[in-house]
Amino acid sequence: MSFSHLSHLECGRCGADHDSERPQNLCAKCGSPLLARYDLAAVRSSVSPAELATRAPDLWRYHELLPVRDPRAVTTLGEGMTPLLPMARYGERAGLPRLLMKDEGLIPTGSFKARGAAVGVSRAAELGIERLAMPTNGNAGAAWALYGARAGLTATVVMPVDAPEITRRECVASGTDLHLVDGLISDAGRMVGELVAASDGRVFDTSTLKEPYRIEGKKTMGIEIAEQLGWRTPDVILYPTGGGVGLIGIHKALNELRELGWISGPLPRLVAVQAEGCAPIVRAFERGERESTYWEDSRTVAFGINVPKPLGDFLILEALAETSGTAVTVTDAELLAELREVAALEGAFVCPEGAAAFAAARKLRASGWIGADDQVVVLNTGAGLKYPGTVPVDAPVLAADAHLV
């Protein structure tokens, strides 16, 4: 039996087929992201949901739907199967009694980026790649640096100087070639592109959606949600959207599960959540456009969603359209207030991007777009501990012989 039923790569825009057995970046015909395709008939005949339940509780339990062909090539730190937690007290306050949180803050490296790194690094090593390079807003670079180290690969990471400090420390600890840029992720991306172009094939570009396998790791969030709900799907999934790989991946996963016959009925309505200071997807969605335009002077405390022009914008907008979803903005003040509210009511210290998704859920419930009976899943994409500056501390300092009253 095959460990993976990967069949080929397909351009997400023009549909052109590409060889999955050699390193690939973007479509050779139109320069768009490539998507991994599988022999789903072979998957259906080789594994069932019941059999999955007997496997280890990590994302590699879905290996038939992942691109790594040889189990010996798997690079893992135990990622996957994060909890789907009821948020009863917060949900009652927000008018969302069936609210659930998929908590990615508990995954290795402290963010959902570990999923994409685990699968992307594993496949890169399997294909003989030795050096990786990527721009990052922080967490992705940290994850790829650490997983790359585990696989014995070298990596160059370029991140904005304003990225969360802990992520640069993760890169340094792993021995990664780290560079900070006084600019945005788009500036970091230009530098990485120049490095790759001048390397004569010695450096492989693992920028968001410029390699096809990060999305395969991210899609396991969608498979897990379905499995954790007994192979059903919720009514709404809210996802904080920067590059949008997770949203695209969840949509891809749910379509694959439906074709396999493991889920049925309409897909969840997907919601792309962005910050008011950087909302290219929301603007394009509201205008009915199929692509976004560059967002000038982007800024938000939710650093992970500060992406002025996602490469996969057309795939994000397609996912929203195909699921009757929507796109919504929140302010930095709203998301920071929600971060404190979630922690106070549920004991969950979420990341600012996750807090943005909670703020959007509250806003969409108030507008009636989300109904009181809807089952809603919010993606918390990372641990709040990675962003200590979001919660200022002004506590009194007591003398050693003081007494509390």
Coordinates of C-alpha atoms in Angstrom, one line a residue:
M1 CA 0.0 0.0 0.0
S2 CA 1.2 3.5 -0.8
F3 CA 2.1 5.9 2.0
S4 CA 1.0 8.8 -0.2
H5 CA -1.4 8.8 -3.2
L6 CA 0.0 12.0 -4.6
S7 CA -0.5 12.0 -8.3
H8 CA 0.6 15.3 -9.7
L9 CA 0.6 19.1 -9.3
E10 CA -1.9 21.3 -10.9
C11 CA -1.9 25.1 -11.4
G12 CA -4.5 26.7 -9.3
R13 CA -5.3 29.3 -12.0
C14 CA -4.8 27.8 -15.5
G15 CA -5.1 24.1 -14.6
A16 CA -1.8 23.0 -16.2
D17 CA -0.3 19.8 -14.8
H18 CA 3.2 19.7 -13.4
D19 CA 5.5 16.8 -12.3
S20 CA 5.4 16.3 -8.6
E21 CA 8.6 14.2 -8.5
R22 CA 11.0 17.2 -8.8
P23 CA 11.2 20.5 -7.0
Q24 CA 8.6 23.0 -8.2
N25 CA 7.8 26.5 -7.4
L26 CA 5.1 28.4 -9.5
C27 CA 3.3 27.3 -12.6
A28 CA 5.7 27.4 -15.6
K29 CA 2.9 28.7 -17.8
C30 CA 1.2 31.5 -15.8
G31 CA 3.3 31.9 -12.7
S32 CA 0.5 31.0 -10.3
P33 CA 0.6 28.7 -7.2
L34 CA 0.6 24.9 -7.7
L35 CA -1.8 22.6 -5.8
A36 CA -1.1 18.9 -5.0
R37 CA -3.6 16.5 -6.4
Y38 CA -4.2 12.9 -5.3
D39 CA -5.7 9.7 -6.6
L40 CA -8.7 9.9 -4.4
A41 CA -10.2 6.6 -5.7
A42 CA -7.0 4.9 -4.4
V43 CA -7.3 6.7 -1.1
R44 CA -11.0 5.6 -0.8
S45 CA -10.1 2.0 -1.4
S46 CA -7.0 2.0 0.9
V47 CA -8.2 3.7 4.1
S48 CA -11.4 4.6 5.9
P49 CA -12.3 7.1 8.7
A50 CA -12.6 4.1 11.1
E51 CA -9.0 3.1 10.4
L52 CA -7.8 6.7 10.9
A53 CA -9.1 6.5 14.4
T54 CA -6.6 3.8 15.3
R55 CA -3.6 5.8 14.2
A56 CA -1.3 8.2 16.2
P57 CA -2.9 11.6 17.0
D58 CA -0.8 13.7 14.7
L59 CA -1.3 15.1 11.3
W60 CA 0.6 12.2 9.7
R61 CA -2.5 10.0 10.4
Y62 CA -3.7 11.4 7.1
H63 CA -0.6 10.4 5.2
E64 CA -2.5 9.0 2.1
L65 CA -3.7 12.6 1.6
L66 CA -0.2 14.1 2.1
P67 CA 2.7 14.4 -0.4
V68 CA 5.5 12.5 1.3
R69 CA 6.0 9.2 -0.4
D70 CA 8.4 7.5 2.0
P71 CA 7.6 7.4 5.7
R72 CA 11.3 7.5 6.5
A73 CA 11.3 11.1 5.0
V74 CA 8.8 12.4 7.6
T75 CA 10.2 15.2 9.7
T76 CA 8.0 15.6 12.8
L77 CA 8.0 17.2 16.2
G78 CA 4.6 15.7 17.0
E79 CA 2.4 18.3 15.3
G80 CA -1.3 18.0 14.7
M81 CA -4.6 17.0 16.4
T82 CA -4.9 20.2 18.3
P83 CA -8.0 20.5 20.6
L84 CA -11.4 21.8 19.4
L85 CA -12.6 23.5 22.6
P86 CA -16.1 24.6 23.5
M87 CA -16.0 28.3 24.4
A88 CA -19.2 28.3 26.5
R89 CA -18.8 31.4 28.7
Y90 CA -17.4 33.6 25.9
G91 CA -19.9 32.2 23.4
E92 CA -22.8 33.1 25.8
R93 CA -21.5 36.6 26.1
A94 CA -21.2 37.0 22.3
G95 CA -24.5 35.3 21.4
L96 CA -22.7 32.2 20.0
P97 CA -23.7 29.2 22.2
R98 CA -22.2 26.7 19.8
L99 CA -18.8 28.4 19.5
L100 CA -15.7 26.2 19.3
M101 CA -12.0 27.2 19.1
K102 CA -9.4 25.2 17.2
D103 CA -6.4 26.0 19.3
E104 CA -3.2 25.9 17.2
G105 CA -1.2 27.6 20.0
L106 CA -0.5 24.2 21.5
I107 CA 1.4 22.9 18.4
P108 CA 5.2 22.7 18.2
T109 CA 6.8 26.1 17.7
G110 CA 3.6 27.7 19.1
S111 CA 1.7 28.3 15.9
F112 CA -0.1 26.6 13.1
K113 CA 2.9 27.3 10.9
A114 CA 4.4 24.1 12.2
R115 CA 1.9 22.1 10.1
G116 CA 3.1 23.7 6.8
A117 CA 6.7 23.4 7.9
A118 CA 6.5 19.7 8.8
V119 CA 5.0 18.7 5.5
G120 CA 7.0 21.2 3.3
V121 CA 10.3 20.4 4.9
S122 CA 9.7 16.7 4.7
R123 CA 8.9 16.8 1.0
A124 CA 11.8 19.2 0.3
A125 CA 14.2 16.8 2.0
E126 CA 12.7 13.9 0.1
L127 CA 13.2 15.7 -3.2
G128 CA 16.9 16.3 -2.4
I129 CA 16.7 20.0 -1.6
E130 CA 19.5 21.1 0.8
R131 CA 19.0 24.8 1.4
L132 CA 15.8 26.7 1.9
A133 CA 15.0 30.5 1.9
M134 CA 11.9 32.4 2.8
P135 CA 10.5 35.7 3.8
T136 CA 8.3 35.7 6.9
N137 CA 6.3 37.8 9.3
G138 CA 7.8 35.7 12.1
N139 CA 6.1 32.4 12.9
A140 CA 6.5 30.7 9.6
G141 CA 10.2 31.5 9.5
A142 CA 10.7 30.1 13.0
A143 CA 8.8 26.9 12.1
W144 CA 10.7 26.3 8.9
A145 CA 14.0 27.1 10.6
L146 CA 13.4 24.6 13.4
Y147 CA 11.9 21.8 11.2
G148 CA 14.7 22.4 8.7
A149 CA 17.3 21.9 11.4
R150 CA 15.5 18.7 12.4
A151 CA 15.7 17.5 8.8
G152 CA 19.4 18.5 8.5
L153 CA 18.7 21.3 6.0
T154 CA 20.1 24.8 6.0
A155 CA 17.9 27.9 5.8
T156 CA 17.9 31.6 5.2
V157 CA 15.1 33.6 6.8
V158 CA 14.3 37.3 6.2
M159 CA 11.8 39.0 8.5
P160 CA 10.7 42.5 9.2
V161 CA 12.5 44.0 12.2
D162 CA 9.1 44.5 13.8
A163 CA 8.3 40.8 13.8
P164 CA 7.7 39.1 17.2
E165 CA 11.1 38.9 19.0
I166 CA 10.7 35.3 20.0
T167 CA 10.5 34.2 16.4
R168 CA 13.9 35.6 15.6
R169 CA 15.3 33.9 18.7
E170 CA 13.9 30.6 17.5
C171 CA 15.7 31.1 14.2
V172 CA 19.0 32.0 15.9
A173 CA 18.7 29.0 18.2
S174 CA 18.3 26.7 15.2
G175 CA 21.4 28.0 13.5
T176 CA 19.4 29.6 10.7
D177 CA 20.9 32.4 8.6
L178 CA 18.6 35.2 9.8
H179 CA 18.3 38.7 8.4
L180 CA 16.1 41.5 9.6
V181 CA 14.7 44.1 7.2
D182 CA 13.4 47.6 8.0
G183 CA 10.3 47.1 6.0
L184 CA 7.4 44.7 5.2
I185 CA 7.2 41.0 4.3
S186 CA 7.0 42.1 0.7
D187 CA 10.4 43.7 1.0
A188 CA 11.7 40.5 2.5
G189 CA 10.2 38.6 -0.3
R190 CA 12.1 40.7 -2.9
M191 CA 15.4 40.0 -1.2
V192 CA 14.7 36.2 -1.0
G193 CA 13.7 36.2 -4.7
E194 CA 17.0 37.9 -5.6
L195 CA 19.0 35.4 -3.5
V196 CA 17.2 32.4 -5.2
A197 CA 17.6 33.8 -8.7
A198 CA 21.4 34.3 -8.2
S199 CA 21.9 30.8 -6.6
D200 CA 21.9 28.7 -9.8
G201 CA 19.4 26.3 -8.2
R202 CA 21.3 25.9 -4.9
V203 CA 18.7 27.7 -2.9
F204 CA 15.0 26.7 -3.0
D205 CA 12.3 29.4 -2.5
T206 CA 9.8 28.3 0.2
S207 CA 7.9 31.6 0.3
T208 CA 4.1 31.4 0.9
L209 CA 2.5 29.4 -2.0
K210 CA 5.8 29.5 -4.0
E211 CA 6.2 25.9 -3.1
P212 CA 3.2 23.5 -3.3
Y213 CA 3.4 21.6 0.0
R214 CA 3.0 24.0 2.8
I215 CA -0.7 24.2 2.0
E216 CA -0.9 20.4 2.4
G217 CA 0.2 20.6 6.0
K218 CA -2.2 23.5 6.7
K219 CA -5.1 21.6 5.1
T220 CA -4.9 19.1 8.0
M221 CA -6.7 21.6 10.2
G222 CA -9.7 21.1 8.0
I223 CA -9.5 17.3 8.1
E224 CA -9.1 17.4 11.9
I225 CA -12.1 19.6 12.4
A226 CA -14.2 17.2 10.4
E227 CA -12.9 14.2 12.2
Q228 CA -13.3 15.8 15.7
L229 CA -16.9 16.6 14.8
G230 CA -17.6 13.0 13.9
W231 CA -17.1 13.5 10.2
R232 CA -19.5 16.4 10.1
T233 CA -18.7 20.1 9.4
P234 CA -19.6 23.2 11.3
D235 CA -21.7 26.0 9.8
V236 CA -19.0 28.7 9.8
I237 CA -15.2 28.7 10.1
L238 CA -13.4 32.0 10.8
Y239 CA -9.8 32.3 9.8
P240 CA -7.4 35.2 10.3
T241 CA -6.1 35.8 6.8
G242 CA -2.7 37.2 5.8
G243 CA -1.3 34.9 3.1
G244 CA -4.4 32.8 3.4
V245 CA -2.7 29.4 3.1
G246 CA -4.7 27.9 5.9
L247 CA -8.0 29.1 4.5
I248 CA -7.1 27.8 1.1
G249 CA -6.0 24.6 2.7
I250 CA -9.1 24.0 4.7
H251 CA -11.2 24.6 1.6
K252 CA -9.1 22.1 -0.3
A253 CA -9.3 19.6 2.4
L254 CA -13.1 19.8 2.7
N255 CA -13.5 19.4 -1.0
E256 CA -11.3 16.3 -0.9
L257 CA -13.2 14.8 2.0
R258 CA -16.5 15.4 0.2
E259 CA -15.2 13.7 -3.0
L260 CA -14.0 10.8 -0.8
G261 CA -17.6 10.6 0.6
W262 CA -16.3 11.1 4.2
I263 CA -18.4 14.2 4.7
S264 CA -21.6 15.3 3.0
G265 CA -23.8 18.4 2.7
P266 CA -22.8 22.0 2.1
L267 CA -19.4 23.1 3.1
P268 CA -18.9 25.5 6.0
R269 CA -19.2 29.2 5.2
L270 CA -15.6 30.4 5.3
V271 CA -14.7 33.8 6.7
A272 CA -11.5 35.7 5.9
V273 CA -10.7 38.0 8.8
Q274 CA -8.4 40.9 8.3
A275 CA -7.2 43.9 10.2
E276 CA -8.6 47.3 9.3
G277 CA -5.0 48.5 8.7
C278 CA -4.3 45.7 6.1
A279 CA -7.4 44.4 4.3
P280 CA -6.7 43.7 0.6
I281 CA -8.9 40.6 0.6
V282 CA -11.8 42.4 2.3
R283 CA -11.6 45.2 -0.2
A284 CA -11.5 42.9 -3.2
F285 CA -14.4 40.8 -1.8
E286 CA -16.5 43.9 -1.3
R287 CA -15.8 45.1 -4.8
G288 CA -16.6 41.7 -6.3
E289 CA -13.0 41.4 -7.7
R290 CA -11.2 38.2 -8.4
E291 CA -7.8 39.4 -7.2
S292 CA -6.6 41.9 -4.6
T293 CA -4.6 45.1 -5.1
Y294 CA -1.6 46.0 -3.0
W295 CA -2.5 47.6 0.3
E296 CA -0.4 50.7 0.8
D297 CA 1.0 51.6 4.3
S298 CA -0.2 48.4 5.9
R299 CA 0.0 48.1 9.6
T300 CA -1.6 46.1 12.5
V301 CA -0.6 44.7 15.8
A302 CA -1.7 41.3 14.4
F303 CA 1.6 41.0 12.6
G304 CA 0.9 37.6 11.1
I305 CA -1.9 39.1 8.9
N306 CA 0.0 42.1 7.8
V307 CA 0.3 40.9 4.2
P308 CA -0.3 43.7 1.6
K309 CA -0.8 41.5 -1.4
P310 CA -1.3 37.7 -0.9
L311 CA 0.0 35.6 -3.8
G312 CA -2.9 33.3 -3.5
D313 CA -5.5 36.0 -3.3
F314 CA -7.6 34.6 -6.1
L315 CA -7.7 31.2 -4.4
I316 CA -8.9 32.9 -1.1
L317 CA -11.6 34.8 -3.0
E318 CA -12.7 31.6 -4.8
A319 CA -13.0 29.7 -1.5
L320 CA -15.2 32.5 -0.1
A321 CA -17.4 32.5 -3.1
E322 CA -17.8 28.8 -3.3
T323 CA -18.8 28.5 0.3
S324 CA -21.1 31.6 0.4
G325 CA -18.6 33.0 2.9
T326 CA -17.5 36.5 3.6
A327 CA -14.6 38.8 4.5
V328 CA -14.6 41.2 7.4
T329 CA -12.2 43.6 9.1
V330 CA -11.7 44.4 12.7
T331 CA -9.7 47.2 14.3
D332 CA -6.6 46.7 16.4
A333 CA -8.5 48.1 19.4
E334 CA -11.3 45.6 18.8
L335 CA -9.0 42.6 18.6
L336 CA -6.9 43.6 21.6
A337 CA -10.1 44.0 23.7
E338 CA -11.2 40.6 22.5
L339 CA -7.9 39.0 23.4
R340 CA -8.4 40.1 27.0
E341 CA -12.1 39.0 26.9
V342 CA -11.2 35.5 25.7
A343 CA -8.5 35.1 28.3
A344 CA -10.7 36.4 31.2
L345 CA -13.7 34.2 30.3
E346 CA -12.0 31.1 29.0
G347 CA -8.5 31.1 30.3
A348 CA -7.1 31.0 26.8
F349 CA -4.3 33.4 26.0
V350 CA -4.8 33.6 22.2
C351 CA -2.6 35.3 19.7
P352 CA -3.7 38.7 18.2
E353 CA -4.6 37.1 14.9
G354 CA -6.8 34.6 16.7
A355 CA -8.3 37.5 18.7
A356 CA -9.2 39.2 15.4
A357 CA -11.2 36.1 14.4
F358 CA -13.1 36.2 17.7
A359 CA -13.8 39.9 17.2
A360 CA -15.1 39.1 13.7
A361 CA -17.3 36.3 15.1
R362 CA -18.9 38.7 17.5
K363 CA -19.3 41.3 14.8
L364 CA -20.9 38.9 12.4
R365 CA -23.3 37.6 15.1
A366 CA -24.4 41.2 15.9
S367 CA -25.1 41.8 12.2
G368 CA -27.1 38.5 11.9
W369 CA -24.8 37.0 9.3
I370 CA -24.0 34.3 11.9
G371 CA -27.2 32.9 13.4
A372 CA -27.7 32.0 17.1
D373 CA -28.0 28.3 16.2
D374 CA -24.9 28.1 14.0
Q375 CA -22.0 26.0 15.0
V376 CA -19.0 28.2 14.6
V377 CA -15.3 27.4 14.7
V378 CA -12.7 30.1 15.3
L379 CA -9.1 29.3 14.4
N380 CA -6.6 30.6 17.0
T381 CA -3.5 30.3 15.0
G382 CA -0.9 30.7 17.7
A383 CA 0.0 31.0 21.3
G384 CA -0.4 34.4 22.9
L385 CA 2.8 33.8 24.7
K386 CA 4.7 34.6 21.5
Y387 CA 3.3 38.2 21.6
P388 CA 3.9 39.4 25.2
G389 CA 3.6 43.0 24.2
T390 CA -0.1 42.8 23.4
V391 CA -0.9 42.8 27.2
P392 CA 0.8 45.6 29.1
V393 CA 1.4 44.9 32.7
D394 CA 1.0 47.7 35.3
A395 CA 1.0 45.8 38.6
P396 CA 2.0 47.3 42.0
V397 CA 5.4 46.3 43.3
L398 CA 5.2 45.4 47.0
A399 CA 7.9 45.5 49.6
A400 CA 9.0 42.1 50.9
D401 CA 7.3 42.7 54.2
A402 CA 4.0 44.0 52.8
H403 CA 0.6 42.5 53.5
L404 CA -2.4 42.2 51.2
V405 CA -5.8 43.4 52.3

